[in-house]
Amino acid sequence: MGTGSPWVTPASSQYNKLLASMKTTYSMAQVCLNEGPCLRMEPGYKDMGALWLSQYESDMLEGDLEQLFQELQPLYLNLQAYKRGALHCH
């Protein structure tokens, strides 16, 4: 038997479950921030920030930057030429 309310649907029920889950997760995060680490630390990292930043580190940084430069250089040169032409017209 239905509730008779047009607002109670399976979709809104799923939304409410998701919202409750998010509130629980947020509350747990607040407790962790206020009372200390709640997450298991990976060996070799002093805190979660170091762990998160590690995925952006590269042993081949110089090679990665060179490749990025080579990919962006044609765009840079075209933009520079466009700018030079646009300023020359004024």
PDB file of C-alpha atoms in Angstrom:
ATOM      1  CA  MET A   1       0.000   0.000   0.000  1.00  0.00           C
ATOM      2  CA  GLY A   2       1.426   3.344  -1.058  1.00  0.00           C
ATOM      3  CA  THR A   3       1.776   6.408   1.079  1.00  0.00           C
ATOM      4  CA  GLY A   4      -0.335   8.462  -1.274  1.00  0.00           C
ATOM      5  CA  SER A   5       2.324  11.166  -1.466  1.00  0.00           C
ATOM      6  CA  PRO A   6       3.579  12.033  -4.946  1.00  0.00           C
ATOM      7  CA  TRP A   7       6.983  12.851  -3.424  1.00  0.00           C
ATOM      8  CA  VAL A   8       7.745   9.343  -2.173  1.00  0.00           C
ATOM      9  CA  THR A   9       9.180   7.367  -5.069  1.00  0.00           C
ATOM     10  CA  PRO A  10      11.842   4.694  -5.375  1.00  0.00           C
ATOM     11  CA  ALA A  11      14.159   7.365  -6.773  1.00  0.00           C
ATOM     12  CA  SER A  12      13.672   9.643  -3.763  1.00  0.00           C
ATOM     13  CA  SER A  13      14.193   6.652  -1.489  1.00  0.00           C
ATOM     14  CA  GLN A  14      17.553   5.973  -3.180  1.00  0.00           C
ATOM     15  CA  TYR A  15      18.406   9.652  -2.864  1.00  0.00           C
ATOM     16  CA  ASN A  16      17.633   9.589   0.854  1.00  0.00           C
ATOM     17  CA  LYS A  17      19.825   6.509   1.348  1.00  0.00           C
ATOM     18  CA  LEU A  18      22.665   8.192  -0.529  1.00  0.00           C
ATOM     19  CA  LEU A  19      22.232  11.387   1.459  1.00  0.00           C
ATOM     20  CA  ALA A  20      22.303   9.457   4.747  1.00  0.00           C
ATOM     21  CA  SER A  21      25.469   7.672   3.631  1.00  0.00           C
ATOM     22  CA  MET A  22      27.108  10.975   2.723  1.00  0.00           C
ATOM     23  CA  LYS A  23      26.172  12.495   6.075  1.00  0.00           C
ATOM     24  CA  THR A  24      27.694   9.487   7.860  1.00  0.00           C
ATOM     25  CA  THR A  25      30.870   9.729   5.816  1.00  0.00           C
ATOM     26  CA  TYR A  26      31.111  13.466   6.483  1.00  0.00           C
ATOM     27  CA  SER A  27      30.590  12.933  10.210  1.00  0.00           C
ATOM     28  CA  MET A  28      33.306  10.274  10.261  1.00  0.00           C
ATOM     29  CA  ALA A  29      35.667  12.629   8.434  1.00  0.00           C
ATOM     30  CA  GLN A  30      34.994  15.379  10.968  1.00  0.00           C
ATOM     31  CA  VAL A  31      35.734  13.009  13.854  1.00  0.00           C
ATOM     32  CA  CYS A  32      38.959  11.930  12.164  1.00  0.00           C
ATOM     33  CA  LEU A  33      40.038  15.528  11.691  1.00  0.00           C
ATOM     34  CA  ASN A  34      39.241  16.476  15.270  1.00  0.00           C
ATOM     35  CA  GLU A  35      40.471  13.363  17.074  1.00  0.00           C
ATOM     36  CA  GLY A  36      43.330  12.099  14.944  1.00  0.00           C
ATOM     37  CA  PRO A  37      43.977   9.737  12.048  1.00  0.00           C
ATOM     38  CA  CYS A  38      41.208   7.274  11.248  1.00  0.00           C
ATOM     39  CA  LEU A  39      42.628   5.973   8.007  1.00  0.00           C
ATOM     40  CA  ARG A  40      45.326   3.325   7.827  1.00  0.00           C
ATOM     41  CA  MET A  41      48.540   4.956   6.698  1.00  0.00           C
ATOM     42  CA  GLU A  42      50.532   3.390   3.921  1.00  0.00           C
ATOM     43  CA  PRO A  43      54.117   2.597   4.886  1.00  0.00           C
ATOM     44  CA  GLY A  44      56.590   5.323   3.930  1.00  0.00           C
ATOM     45  CA  TYR A  45      54.200   8.285   4.193  1.00  0.00           C
ATOM     46  CA  LYS A  46      54.145  10.693   7.138  1.00  0.00           C
ATOM     47  CA  ASP A  47      50.517  11.760   6.580  1.00  0.00           C
ATOM     48  CA  MET A  48      47.632  11.507   4.120  1.00  0.00           C
ATOM     49  CA  GLY A  49      48.766  14.653   2.299  1.00  0.00           C
ATOM     50  CA  ALA A  50      52.075  13.011   1.442  1.00  0.00           C
ATOM     51  CA  LEU A  51      50.219   9.910   0.247  1.00  0.00           C
ATOM     52  CA  TRP A  52      47.873  11.917  -1.975  1.00  0.00           C
ATOM     53  CA  LEU A  53      50.704  14.021  -3.420  1.00  0.00           C
ATOM     54  CA  SER A  54      52.785  10.952  -4.226  1.00  0.00           C
ATOM     55  CA  GLN A  55      50.565  10.083  -7.188  1.00  0.00           C
ATOM     56  CA  TYR A  56      51.623  13.348  -8.847  1.00  0.00           C
ATOM     57  CA  GLU A  57      55.347  12.729  -8.391  1.00  0.00           C
ATOM     58  CA  SER A  58      57.399  11.314 -11.233  1.00  0.00           C
ATOM     59  CA  ASP A  59      60.855   9.784 -11.319  1.00  0.00           C
ATOM     60  CA  MET A  60      61.115  11.026 -14.902  1.00  0.00           C
ATOM     61  CA  LEU A  61      60.041  14.641 -14.308  1.00  0.00           C
ATOM     62  CA  GLU A  62      62.569  16.133 -16.737  1.00  0.00           C
ATOM     63  CA  GLY A  63      61.480  13.785 -19.528  1.00  0.00           C
ATOM     64  CA  ASP A  64      57.796  14.401 -18.772  1.00  0.00           C
ATOM     65  CA  LEU A  65      58.337  18.172 -18.945  1.00  0.00           C
ATOM     66  CA  GLU A  66      60.264  17.893 -22.200  1.00  0.00           C
ATOM     67  CA  GLN A  67      57.448  15.844 -23.753  1.00  0.00           C
ATOM     68  CA  LEU A  68      54.867  18.359 -22.540  1.00  0.00           C
ATOM     69  CA  PHE A  69      56.934  21.218 -23.970  1.00  0.00           C
ATOM     70  CA  GLN A  70      57.201  19.470 -27.335  1.00  0.00           C
ATOM     71  CA  GLU A  71      53.423  18.945 -27.416  1.00  0.00           C
ATOM     72  CA  LEU A  72      52.602  22.551 -26.472  1.00  0.00           C
ATOM     73  CA  GLN A  73      55.291  24.368 -28.449  1.00  0.00           C
ATOM     74  CA  PRO A  74      53.310  24.503 -31.745  1.00  0.00           C
ATOM     75  CA  LEU A  75      50.301  25.979 -29.922  1.00  0.00           C
ATOM     76  CA  TYR A  76      52.516  28.532 -28.178  1.00  0.00           C
ATOM     77  CA  LEU A  77      54.174  29.554 -31.441  1.00  0.00           C
ATOM     78  CA  ASN A  78      50.797  29.921 -33.199  1.00  0.00           C
ATOM     79  CA  LEU A  79      49.401  32.019 -30.353  1.00  0.00           C
ATOM     80  CA  GLN A  80      52.495  34.198 -30.371  1.00  0.00           C
ATOM     81  CA  ALA A  81      52.208  34.717 -34.141  1.00  0.00           C
ATOM     82  CA  TYR A  82      48.487  35.544 -33.816  1.00  0.00           C
ATOM     83  CA  LYS A  83      49.186  38.037 -31.035  1.00  0.00           C
ATOM     84  CA  ARG A  84      52.006  39.644 -33.011  1.00  0.00           C
ATOM     85  CA  GLY A  85      49.723  39.978 -36.040  1.00  0.00           C
ATOM     86  CA  ALA A  86      46.843  41.364 -33.997  1.00  0.00           C
ATOM     87  CA  LEU A  87      49.067  43.979 -32.355  1.00  0.00           C
ATOM     88  CA  HIS A  88      50.620  44.930 -35.682  1.00  0.00           C
ATOM     89  CA  CYS A  89      47.185  45.780 -37.109  1.00  0.00           C
ATOM     90  CA  HIS A  90      46.493  48.332 -34.348  1.00  0.00           C
TER      91      HIS A  90
END
